[in-house]
mmCIF file with all atom_site columns, C-alpha atoms in Angstrom:
data_model
loop_
_atom_site.group_PDB
_atom_site.id
_atom_site.type_symbol
_atom_site.label_atom_id
_atom_site.label_alt_id
_atom_site.label_comp_id
_atom_site.label_asym_id
_atom_site.label_entity_id
_atom_site.label_seq_id
_atom_site.pdbx_PDB_ins_code
_atom_site.Cartn_x
_atom_site.Cartn_y
_atom_site.Cartn_z
_atom_site.occupancy
_atom_site.B_iso_or_equiv
_atom_site.pdbx_formal_charge
_atom_site.auth_seq_id
_atom_site.auth_comp_id
_atom_site.auth_asym_id
_atom_site.auth_atom_id
_atom_site.pdbx_PDB_model_num
ATOM 1   C CA . MET Q 1 1   ? 57.086  67.397  95.170  1.00 48.00 ? 1490 MET Q CA 1
ATOM 2   C CA . LYS Q 1 2   ? 58.083  69.979  97.452  1.00 43.00 ? 1491 LYS Q CA 1
ATOM 3   C CA . ARG Q 1 3   ? 61.860  68.908  98.260  1.00 41.00 ? 1492 ARG Q CA 1
ATOM 4   C CA . LEU Q 1 4   ? 62.074  68.626  94.180  1.00 38.00 ? 1493 LEU Q CA 1
ATOM 5   C CA . VAL Q 1 5   ? 61.269  72.271  93.618  1.00 36.00 ? 1494 VAL Q CA 1
ATOM 6   C CA . SER Q 1 6   ? 63.169  73.435  97.164  1.00 36.00 ? 1495 SER Q CA 1
ATOM 7   C CA . ILE Q 1 7   ? 66.445  71.274  95.197  1.00 38.00 ? 1496 ILE Q CA 1
ATOM 8   C CA . SER Q 1 8   ? 65.543  72.973  91.948  1.00 39.00 ? 1497 SER Q CA 1
ATOM 9   C CA . LEU Q 1 9   ? 65.180  76.141  93.587  1.00 34.00 ? 1498 LEU Q CA 1
ATOM 10  C CA . LEU Q 1 10  ? 68.357  76.012  94.815  1.00 33.00 ? 1499 LEU Q CA 1
ATOM 11  C CA . LEU Q 1 11  ? 70.551  75.008  91.932  1.00 34.00 ? 1500 LEU Q CA 1
ATOM 12  C CA . MET Q 1 12  ? 68.789  77.856  89.707  1.00 39.00 ? 1501 MET Q CA 1
ATOM 13  C CA . LEU Q 1 13  ? 70.082  80.076  92.740  1.00 37.00 ? 1502 LEU Q CA 1
ATOM 14  C CA . VAL Q 1 14  ? 73.582  78.388  92.502  1.00 37.00 ? 1503 VAL Q CA 1
ATOM 15  C CA . ALA Q 1 15  ? 73.900  78.424  88.785  1.00 39.00 ? 1504 ALA Q CA 1
ATOM 16  C CA . ALA Q 1 16  ? 73.528  81.788  88.772  1.00 42.00 ? 1505 ALA Q CA 1
ATOM 17  C CA . LEU Q 1 17  ? 76.132  83.029  90.799  1.00 42.00 ? 1506 LEU Q CA 1
ATOM 18  C CA . PRO Q 1 18  ? 79.727  83.813  88.857  1.00 43.00 ? 1507 PRO Q CA 1
ATOM 19  C CA . GLY Q 1 19  ? 82.074  81.332  89.227  1.00 48.00 ? 1508 GLY Q CA 1
ATOM 20  C CA . GLY Q 1 20  ? 84.413  81.324  91.353  1.00 54.00 ? 1509 GLY Q CA 1
ATOM 21  C CA . ALA Q 1 21  ? 83.399  85.058  92.558  1.00 65.00 ? 1510 ALA Q CA 1
ATOM 22  C CA . SER Q 1 22  ? 83.499  86.522  96.518  1.00 79.00 ? 1511 SER Q CA 1
ATOM 23  C CA . THR Q 1 23  ? 80.596  88.663  97.488  1.00 81.00 ? 1512 THR Q CA 1
ATOM 24  C CA . PHE Q 1 24  ? 81.473  91.699  99.758  1.00 78.00 ? 1513 PHE Q CA 1
ATOM 25  C CA . LEU Q 1 25  ? 79.319  94.195  100.828 1.00 77.00 ? 1514 LEU Q CA 1
ATOM 26  C CA . LYS Q 1 26  ? 79.633  97.383  99.551  1.00 79.00 ? 1515 LYS Q CA 1
ATOM 27  C CA . MET Q 1 27  ? 81.616  99.984  101.088 1.00 87.00 ? 1516 MET Q CA 1
ATOM 28  C CA . ASP Q 1 28  ? 81.561  104.018 100.012 1.00 89.00 ? 1517 ASP Q CA 1
ATOM 29  C CA . GLN Q 1 29  ? 84.278  106.355 100.266 1.00 92.00 ? 1518 GLN Q CA 1
ATOM 30  C CA . LYS Q 1 30  ? 83.311  107.459 103.278 1.00 94.00 ? 1519 LYS Q CA 1
ATOM 31  C CA . ALA Q 1 31  ? 83.520  103.770 104.629 1.00 92.00 ? 1520 ALA Q CA 1
ATOM 32  C CA . LEU Q 1 32  ? 86.473  103.413 103.388 1.00 94.00 ? 1521 LEU Q CA 1
ATOM 33  C CA . VAL Q 1 33  ? 88.068  106.346 105.005 1.00 95.00 ? 1522 VAL Q CA 1
ATOM 34  C CA . ARG Q 1 34  ? 86.315  105.779 107.973 1.00 94.00 ? 1523 ARG Q CA 1
ATOM 35  C CA . ASP Q 1 35  ? 88.234  102.403 108.113 1.00 93.00 ? 1524 ASP Q CA 1
ATOM 36  C CA . SER Q 1 36  ? 91.603  103.108 106.783 1.00 95.00 ? 1525 SER Q CA 1
ATOM 37  C CA . GLU Q 1 37  ? 94.162  104.837 108.755 1.00 95.00 ? 1526 GLU Q CA 1
ATOM 38  C CA . ALA Q 1 38  ? 95.917  106.263 105.497 1.00 96.00 ? 1527 ALA Q CA 1
ATOM 39  C CA . VAL Q 1 39  ? 95.200  106.607 102.529 1.00 97.00 ? 1528 VAL Q CA 1
ATOM 40  C CA . VAL Q 1 40  ? 98.454  106.185 100.085 1.00 97.00 ? 1529 VAL Q CA 1
ATOM 41  C CA . GLN Q 1 41  ? 99.388  106.939 96.438  1.00 98.00 ? 1530 GLN Q CA 1
ATOM 42  C CA . GLY Q 1 42  ? 102.649 104.442 95.315  1.00 98.00 ? 1531 GLY Q CA 1
ATOM 43  C CA . GLU Q 1 43  ? 104.644 102.276 93.069  1.00 98.00 ? 1532 GLU Q CA 1
ATOM 44  C CA . VAL Q 1 44  ? 105.186 98.173  93.831  1.00 98.00 ? 1533 VAL Q CA 1
ATOM 45  C CA . ILE Q 1 45  ? 108.488 97.792  94.206  1.00 98.00 ? 1534 ILE Q CA 1
ATOM 46  C CA . ALA Q 1 46  ? 108.237 94.374  95.055  1.00 98.00 ? 1535 ALA Q CA 1
ATOM 47  C CA . VAL Q 1 47  ? 105.861 91.418  95.503  1.00 98.00 ? 1536 VAL Q CA 1
ATOM 48  C CA . ASN Q 1 48  ? 106.417 88.301  97.752  1.00 97.00 ? 1537 ASN Q CA 1
ATOM 49  C CA . SER Q 1 49  ? 104.602 85.489  98.001  1.00 97.00 ? 1538 SER Q CA 1
ATOM 50  C CA . PHE Q 1 50  ? 105.029 82.518  101.039 1.00 96.00 ? 1539 PHE Q CA 1
ATOM 51  C CA . TRP Q 1 51  ? 103.098 80.317  103.311 1.00 96.00 ? 1540 TRP Q CA 1
ATOM 52  C CA . ASP Q 1 52  ? 101.168 81.299  106.700 1.00 93.00 ? 1541 ASP Q CA 1
ATOM 53  C CA . LYS Q 1 53  ? 102.868 80.211  109.919 1.00 92.00 ? 1542 LYS Q CA 1
ATOM 54  C CA . SER Q 1 54  ? 100.065 77.558  109.836 1.00 93.00 ? 1543 SER Q CA 1
ATOM 55  C CA . GLY Q 1 55  ? 101.233 76.297  106.200 1.00 92.00 ? 1544 GLY Q CA 1
ATOM 56  C CA . ARG Q 1 56  ? 97.533  76.281  105.346 1.00 92.00 ? 1545 ARG Q CA 1
ATOM 57  C CA . ILE Q 1 57  ? 97.431  79.747  103.225 1.00 93.00 ? 1546 ILE Q CA 1
ATOM 58  C CA . VAL Q 1 58  ? 99.479  81.599  100.701 1.00 96.00 ? 1547 VAL Q CA 1
ATOM 59  C CA . MET Q 1 59  ? 99.686  84.750  101.264 1.00 96.00 ? 1548 MET Q CA 1
ATOM 60  C CA . SER Q 1 60  ? 101.454 87.844  99.697  1.00 97.00 ? 1549 SER Q CA 1
ATOM 61  C CA . GLU Q 1 61  ? 103.150 90.918  100.515 1.00 97.00 ? 1550 GLU Q CA 1
ATOM 62  C CA . ALA Q 1 62  ? 103.871 94.195  98.741  1.00 97.00 ? 1551 ALA Q CA 1
ATOM 63  C CA . MET Q 1 63  ? 106.395 96.664  99.445  1.00 97.00 ? 1552 MET Q CA 1
ATOM 64  C CA . ILE Q 1 64  ? 105.009 99.619  98.180  1.00 98.00 ? 1553 ILE Q CA 1
ATOM 65  C CA . ARG Q 1 65  ? 107.230 103.166 97.189  1.00 98.00 ? 1554 ARG Q CA 1
ATOM 66  C CA . VAL Q 1 66  ? 104.918 106.337 98.756  1.00 98.00 ? 1555 VAL Q CA 1
ATOM 67  C CA . GLU Q 1 67  ? 104.810 108.742 96.288  1.00 97.00 ? 1556 GLU Q CA 1
ATOM 68  C CA . ASP Q 1 68  ? 101.932 110.584 98.162  1.00 97.00 ? 1557 ASP Q CA 1
ATOM 69  C CA . THR Q 1 69  ? 100.321 110.213 101.286 1.00 96.00 ? 1558 THR Q CA 1
ATOM 70  C CA . ILE Q 1 70  ? 96.612  111.562 100.894 1.00 96.00 ? 1559 ILE Q CA 1
ATOM 71  C CA . TYR Q 1 71  ? 96.411  111.441 105.029 1.00 95.00 ? 1560 TYR Q CA 1
ATOM 72  C CA . GLY Q 1 72  ? 97.709  108.920 107.630 1.00 94.00 ? 1561 GLY Q CA 1
ATOM 73  C CA . ASN Q 1 73  ? 101.428 108.410 108.945 1.00 93.00 ? 1562 ASN Q CA 1
ATOM 74  C CA . VAL Q 1 74  ? 102.878 106.465 106.943 1.00 94.00 ? 1563 VAL Q CA 1
ATOM 75  C CA . PRO Q 1 75  ? 106.414 105.200 106.075 1.00 95.00 ? 1564 PRO Q CA 1
ATOM 76  C CA . SER Q 1 76  ? 108.115 105.930 102.865 1.00 96.00 ? 1565 SER Q CA 1
ATOM 77  C CA . VAL Q 1 77  ? 107.811 102.867 101.986 1.00 96.00 ? 1566 VAL Q CA 1
ATOM 78  C CA . VAL Q 1 78  ? 105.029 100.527 103.484 1.00 96.00 ? 1567 VAL Q CA 1
ATOM 79  C CA . VAL Q 1 79  ? 104.613 96.722  103.240 1.00 96.00 ? 1568 VAL Q CA 1
ATOM 80  C CA . VAL Q 1 80  ? 100.816 95.346  102.071 1.00 97.00 ? 1569 VAL Q CA 1
ATOM 81  C CA . ARG Q 1 81  ? 99.307  91.698  103.210 1.00 97.00 ? 1570 ARG Q CA 1
ATOM 82  C CA . THR Q 1 82  ? 96.974  89.642  101.325 1.00 96.00 ? 1571 THR Q CA 1
ATOM 83  C CA . VAL Q 1 83  ? 95.662  86.510  100.855 1.00 94.00 ? 1572 VAL Q CA 1
ATOM 84  C CA . GLY Q 1 84  ? 96.489  84.461  97.454  1.00 94.00 ? 1573 GLY Q CA 1
ATOM 85  C CA . GLY Q 1 85  ? 99.501  84.335  95.651  1.00 95.00 ? 1574 GLY Q CA 1
ATOM 86  C CA . LYS Q 1 86  ? 101.808 82.111  94.255  1.00 95.00 ? 1575 LYS Q CA 1
ATOM 87  C CA . VAL Q 1 87  ? 104.120 79.601  95.752  1.00 95.00 ? 1576 VAL Q CA 1
ATOM 88  C CA . GLY Q 1 88  ? 106.290 77.573  93.452  1.00 94.00 ? 1577 GLY Q CA 1
ATOM 89  C CA . ASN Q 1 89  ? 103.707 75.792  91.325  1.00 93.00 ? 1578 ASN Q CA 1
ATOM 90  C CA . PHE Q 1 90  ? 100.787 76.532  93.930  1.00 90.00 ? 1579 PHE Q CA 1
ATOM 91  C CA . VAL Q 1 91  ? 98.945  79.192  92.893  1.00 91.00 ? 1580 VAL Q CA 1
ATOM 92  C CA . VAL Q 1 92  ? 95.915  80.730  95.102  1.00 91.00 ? 1581 VAL Q CA 1
ATOM 93  C CA . GLU Q 1 93  ? 93.507  82.889  93.448  1.00 88.00 ? 1582 GLU Q CA 1
ATOM 94  C CA . ALA Q 1 94  ? 91.962  85.006  96.125  1.00 87.00 ? 1583 ALA Q CA 1
ATOM 95  C CA . HIS Q 1 95  ? 88.691  86.639  94.291  1.00 87.00 ? 1584 HIS Q CA 1
ATOM 96  C CA . GLY Q 1 96  ? 88.089  89.903  95.774  1.00 85.00 ? 1585 GLY Q CA 1
ATOM 97  C CA . PHE Q 1 97  ? 91.650  90.447  97.823  1.00 90.00 ? 1586 PHE Q CA 1
ATOM 98  C CA . PRO Q 1 98  ? 93.645  92.662  96.518  1.00 93.00 ? 1587 PRO Q CA 1
ATOM 99  C CA . LYS Q 1 99  ? 96.769  91.166  93.822  1.00 94.00 ? 1588 LYS Q CA 1
ATOM 100 C CA . PHE Q 1 100 ? 100.043 93.365  92.781  1.00 96.00 ? 1589 PHE Q CA 1
ATOM 101 C CA . ARG Q 1 101 ? 102.561 93.622  90.259  1.00 96.00 ? 1590 ARG Q CA 1
ATOM 102 C CA . LYS Q 1 102 ? 106.028 94.683  90.029  1.00 98.00 ? 1591 LYS Q CA 1
ATOM 103 C CA . SER Q 1 103 ? 106.061 98.427  89.132  1.00 98.00 ? 1592 SER Q CA 1
ATOM 104 C CA . GLU Q 1 104 ? 102.313 99.153  88.485  1.00 98.00 ? 1593 GLU Q CA 1
ATOM 105 C CA . ARG Q 1 105 ? 101.118 102.234 90.159  1.00 98.00 ? 1594 ARG Q CA 1
ATOM 106 C CA . VAL Q 1 106 ? 98.291  102.355 93.073  1.00 98.00 ? 1595 VAL Q CA 1
ATOM 107 C CA . LEU Q 1 107 ? 96.195  104.347 95.404  1.00 98.00 ? 1596 LEU Q CA 1
ATOM 108 C CA . LEU Q 1 108 ? 95.403  102.493 98.539  1.00 98.00 ? 1597 LEU Q CA 1
ATOM 109 C CA . TYR Q 1 109 ? 93.325  103.141 101.577 1.00 98.00 ? 1598 TYR Q CA 1
ATOM 110 C CA . LEU Q 1 110 ? 95.400  100.787 104.617 1.00 98.00 ? 1599 LEU Q CA 1
ATOM 111 C CA . GLU Q 1 111 ? 94.350  99.646  107.884 1.00 96.00 ? 1600 GLU Q CA 1
ATOM 112 C CA . THR Q 1 112 ? 96.445  98.160  110.393 1.00 93.00 ? 1601 THR Q CA 1
ATOM 113 C CA . GLU Q 1 113 ? 96.139  94.506  111.772 1.00 89.00 ? 1602 GLU Q CA 1
ATOM 114 C CA . LYS Q 1 114 ? 96.170  93.062  115.003 1.00 88.00 ? 1603 LYS Q CA 1
ATOM 115 C CA . ASP Q 1 115 ? 100.063 92.117  114.127 1.00 84.00 ? 1604 ASP Q CA 1
ATOM 116 C CA . GLY Q 1 116 ? 101.380 95.118  112.956 1.00 80.00 ? 1605 GLY Q CA 1
ATOM 117 C CA . ALA Q 1 117 ? 101.294 94.481  109.244 1.00 85.00 ? 1606 ALA Q CA 1
ATOM 118 C CA . MET Q 1 118 ? 99.137  97.081  106.867 1.00 96.00 ? 1607 MET Q CA 1
ATOM 119 C CA . LYS Q 1 119 ? 96.668  95.565  104.718 1.00 97.00 ? 1608 LYS Q CA 1
ATOM 120 C CA . VAL Q 1 120 ? 93.660  97.169  102.119 1.00 96.00 ? 1609 VAL Q CA 1
ATOM 121 C CA . ALA Q 1 121 ? 91.142  98.522  103.496 1.00 95.00 ? 1610 ALA Q CA 1
ATOM 122 C CA . GLY Q 1 122 ? 87.727  97.285  102.060 1.00 91.00 ? 1611 GLY Q CA 1
ATOM 123 C CA . TYR Q 1 123 ? 89.587  94.313  100.345 1.00 89.00 ? 1612 TYR Q CA 1
ATOM 124 C CA . GLN Q 1 124 ? 89.492  95.121  96.323  1.00 90.00 ? 1613 GLN Q CA 1
ATOM 125 C CA . GLN Q 1 125 ? 87.026  98.223  96.847  1.00 92.00 ? 1614 GLN Q CA 1
ATOM 126 C CA . GLY Q 1 126 ? 90.211  100.139 99.003  1.00 94.00 ? 1615 GLY Q CA 1
ATOM 127 C CA . GLN Q 1 127 ? 92.813  99.330  95.710  1.00 96.00 ? 1616 GLN Q CA 1
ATOM 128 C CA . PHE Q 1 128 ? 93.190  101.691 92.789  1.00 96.00 ? 1617 PHE Q CA 1
ATOM 129 C CA . ARG Q 1 129 ? 95.263  101.027 89.478  1.00 97.00 ? 1618 ARG Q CA 1
ATOM 130 C CA . VAL Q 1 130 ? 97.096  104.671 88.586  1.00 98.00 ? 1619 VAL Q CA 1
ATOM 131 C CA . VAL Q 1 131 ? 97.486  104.682 85.187  1.00 97.00 ? 1620 VAL Q CA 1
ATOM 132 C CA . LYS Q 1 132 ? 98.320  107.554 82.134  1.00 97.00 ? 1621 LYS Q CA 1
ATOM 133 C CA . ASP Q 1 133 ? 96.041  108.485 79.385  1.00 97.00 ? 1622 ASP Q CA 1
ATOM 134 C CA . LYS Q 1 134 ? 98.012  109.285 75.961  1.00 97.00 ? 1623 LYS Q CA 1
ATOM 135 C CA . ALA Q 1 135 ? 97.069  112.799 77.145  1.00 97.00 ? 1624 ALA Q CA 1
ATOM 136 C CA . GLY Q 1 136 ? 99.225  112.257 80.451  1.00 96.00 ? 1625 GLY Q CA 1
ATOM 137 C CA . VAL Q 1 137 ? 96.323  112.611 82.884  1.00 97.00 ? 1626 VAL Q CA 1
ATOM 138 C CA . GLU Q 1 138 ? 96.539  110.224 85.603  1.00 98.00 ? 1627 GLU Q CA 1
ATOM 139 C CA . TRP Q 1 139 ? 93.604  108.523 86.669  1.00 98.00 ? 1628 TRP Q CA 1
ATOM 140 C CA . ALA Q 1 140 ? 92.379  105.575 89.196  1.00 97.00 ? 1629 ALA Q CA 1
ATOM 141 C CA . VAL Q 1 141 ? 91.124  102.219 87.813  1.00 96.00 ? 1630 VAL Q CA 1
ATOM 142 C CA . PRO Q 1 142 ? 88.864  100.430 90.619  1.00 93.00 ? 1631 PRO Q CA 1
ATOM 143 C CA . ALA Q 1 143 ? 90.342  96.857  91.006  1.00 91.00 ? 1632 ALA Q CA 1
ATOM 144 C CA . THR Q 1 144 ? 86.656  95.649  91.943  1.00 80.00 ? 1633 THR Q CA 1
ATOM 145 C CA . GLY Q 1 145 ? 85.360  93.447  89.105  1.00 65.00 ? 1634 GLY Q CA 1
ATOM 146 C CA . GLU Q 1 146 ? 88.369  90.668  89.226  1.00 61.00 ? 1635 GLU Q CA 1
ATOM 147 C CA . GLY Q 1 147 ? 86.123  87.948  90.432  1.00 69.00 ? 1636 GLY Q CA 1
ATOM 148 C CA . ALA Q 1 148 ? 84.547  90.252  93.446  1.00 74.00 ? 1637 ALA Q CA 1
ATOM 149 C CA . VAL Q 1 149 ? 80.710  90.625  93.635  1.00 80.00 ? 1638 VAL Q CA 1
ATOM 150 C CA . LEU Q 1 150 ? 79.705  94.084  95.281  1.00 78.00 ? 1639 LEU Q CA 1
ATOM 151 C CA . ILE Q 1 151 ? 75.682  93.936  97.500  1.00 81.00 ? 1640 ILE Q CA 1
ATOM 152 C CA . THR Q 1 152 ? 74.391  96.771  98.673  1.00 82.00 ? 1641 THR Q CA 1
ATOM 153 C CA . PRO Q 1 153 ? 72.836  96.281  102.602 1.00 83.00 ? 1642 PRO Q CA 1
ATOM 154 C CA . ASP Q 1 154 ? 69.733  95.251  100.957 1.00 87.00 ? 1643 ASP Q CA 1
ATOM 155 C CA . GLY Q 1 155 ? 70.984  92.396  99.364  1.00 87.00 ? 1644 GLY Q CA 1
ATOM 156 C CA . ARG Q 1 156 ? 71.459  93.965  95.839  1.00 91.00 ? 1645 ARG Q CA 1
ATOM 157 C CA . GLU Q 1 157 ? 74.255  93.644  93.293  1.00 88.00 ? 1646 GLU Q CA 1
ATOM 158 C CA . ALA Q 1 158 ? 75.744  97.149  93.537  1.00 85.00 ? 1647 ALA Q CA 1
ATOM 159 C CA . ALA Q 1 159 ? 76.686  98.998  90.798  1.00 82.00 ? 1648 ALA Q CA 1
ATOM 160 C CA . PRO Q 1 160 ? 80.424  99.065  89.894  1.00 79.00 ? 1649 PRO Q CA 1
ATOM 161 C CA . ALA Q 1 161 ? 82.906  101.435 90.995  1.00 84.00 ? 1650 ALA Q CA 1
ATOM 162 C CA . LYS Q 1 162 ? 83.824  103.963 88.331  1.00 91.00 ? 1651 LYS Q CA 1
ATOM 163 C CA . THR Q 1 163 ? 87.339  104.869 86.927  1.00 95.00 ? 1652 THR Q CA 1
ATOM 164 C CA . LEU Q 1 164 ? 87.929  108.492 88.276  1.00 96.00 ? 1653 LEU Q CA 1
ATOM 165 C CA . ARG Q 1 165 ? 90.378  111.404 87.288  1.00 98.00 ? 1654 ARG Q CA 1
ATOM 166 C CA . LEU Q 1 166 ? 93.418  110.533 90.269  1.00 98.00 ? 1655 LEU Q CA 1
ATOM 167 C CA . ASP Q 1 167 ? 93.544  114.452 91.287  1.00 98.00 ? 1656 ASP Q CA 1
ATOM 168 C CA . ILE Q 1 168 ? 89.801  114.573 91.716  1.00 97.00 ? 1657 ILE Q CA 1
ATOM 169 C CA . LEU Q 1 169 ? 89.582  111.404 93.724  1.00 97.00 ? 1658 LEU Q CA 1
ATOM 170 C CA . LYS Q 1 170 ? 92.292  112.543 95.931  1.00 97.00 ? 1659 LYS Q CA 1
ATOM 171 C CA . GLN Q 1 171 ? 90.536  115.683 96.442  1.00 96.00 ? 1660 GLN Q CA 1
ATOM 172 C CA . SER Q 1 172 ? 87.369  113.917 97.503  1.00 96.00 ? 1661 SER Q CA 1
ATOM 173 C CA . ILE Q 1 173 ? 89.184  111.920 99.695  1.00 96.00 ? 1662 ILE Q CA 1
ATOM 174 C CA . ARG Q 1 174 ? 90.526  114.935 101.276 1.00 96.00 ? 1663 ARG Q CA 1
ATOM 175 C CA . ASN Q 1 175 ? 87.470  116.324 101.712 1.00 96.00 ? 1664 ASN Q CA 1
ATOM 176 C CA . GLU Q 1 176 ? 85.786  113.071 103.467 1.00 95.00 ? 1665 GLU Q CA 1
ATOM 177 C CA . ALA Q 1 177 ? 88.833  112.376 105.529 1.00 95.00 ? 1666 ALA Q CA 1
ATOM 178 C CA . ARG Q 1 178 ? 88.749  116.317 107.053 1.00 94.00 ? 1667 ARG Q CA 1
ATOM 179 C CA . GLN Q 1 179 ? 84.651  115.730 107.621 1.00 93.00 ? 1668 GLN Q CA 1
ATOM 180 C CA . ALA Q 1 180 ? 85.927  112.958 109.358 1.00 91.00 ? 1669 ALA Q CA 1
ATOM 181 C CA . GLY Q 1 181 ? 88.667  114.964 111.487 1.00 89.00 ? 1670 GLY Q CA 1
ATOM 182 C CA . ARG Q 1 182 ? 91.487  112.868 109.812 1.00 85.00 ? 1671 ARG Q CA 1
ATOM 183 C CA . PRO Q 1 183 ? 95.302  114.413 109.764 1.00 76.00 ? 1672 PRO Q CA 1
ATOM 184 C CA . ILE Q 1 184 ? 95.662  116.047 106.227 1.00 77.00 ? 1673 ILE Q CA 1
ATOM 185 C CA . LEU Q 1 185 ? 98.988  116.231 104.927 1.00 67.00 ? 1674 LEU Q CA 1
ATOM 186 C CA . GLU Q 1 186 ? 98.940  119.157 101.532 1.00 63.00 ? 1675 GLU Q CA 1
ATOM 187 C CA . ASN Q 1 187 ? 101.133 118.866 99.003  1.00 56.00 ? 1676 ASN Q CA 1
#
């Protein structure tokens, strides 16, 4: 009977989890600034998917034309690598990992991997889509929520990130970076 109760509880727990979701520890802006070498705003000019060297994982690289460097030192075009993508008819959907579409505008917290490639810090938490409303105001829309579950350090589900005016978010990032001793490029 005890075993049946344990199995029943385990099945209920699994049923409560969202299908196809990945779970990540929630990062606040301070943690994202701490973990990133640069934050940029730019436009995706190309996306290329391919098999990694082992032939087991589909990866994607996005070329981002940098429009504004909020902090850090990056070239005018950065290449950002992530897990997932489409190679031929084979599609890998990596929930919670950054996804890019040609011509979209983004704000990215970036860090360098051991092999020198750039990646988004905090997975989708370090990616915002930049959109304009009818009045021409630019907004930073969090990429999280596309198959990712964020949890707090005590294991509770975290509130989703909020859409913010782009200029306010960028100023907030610059302020946080100054406090962390990061080099700021003022526009």
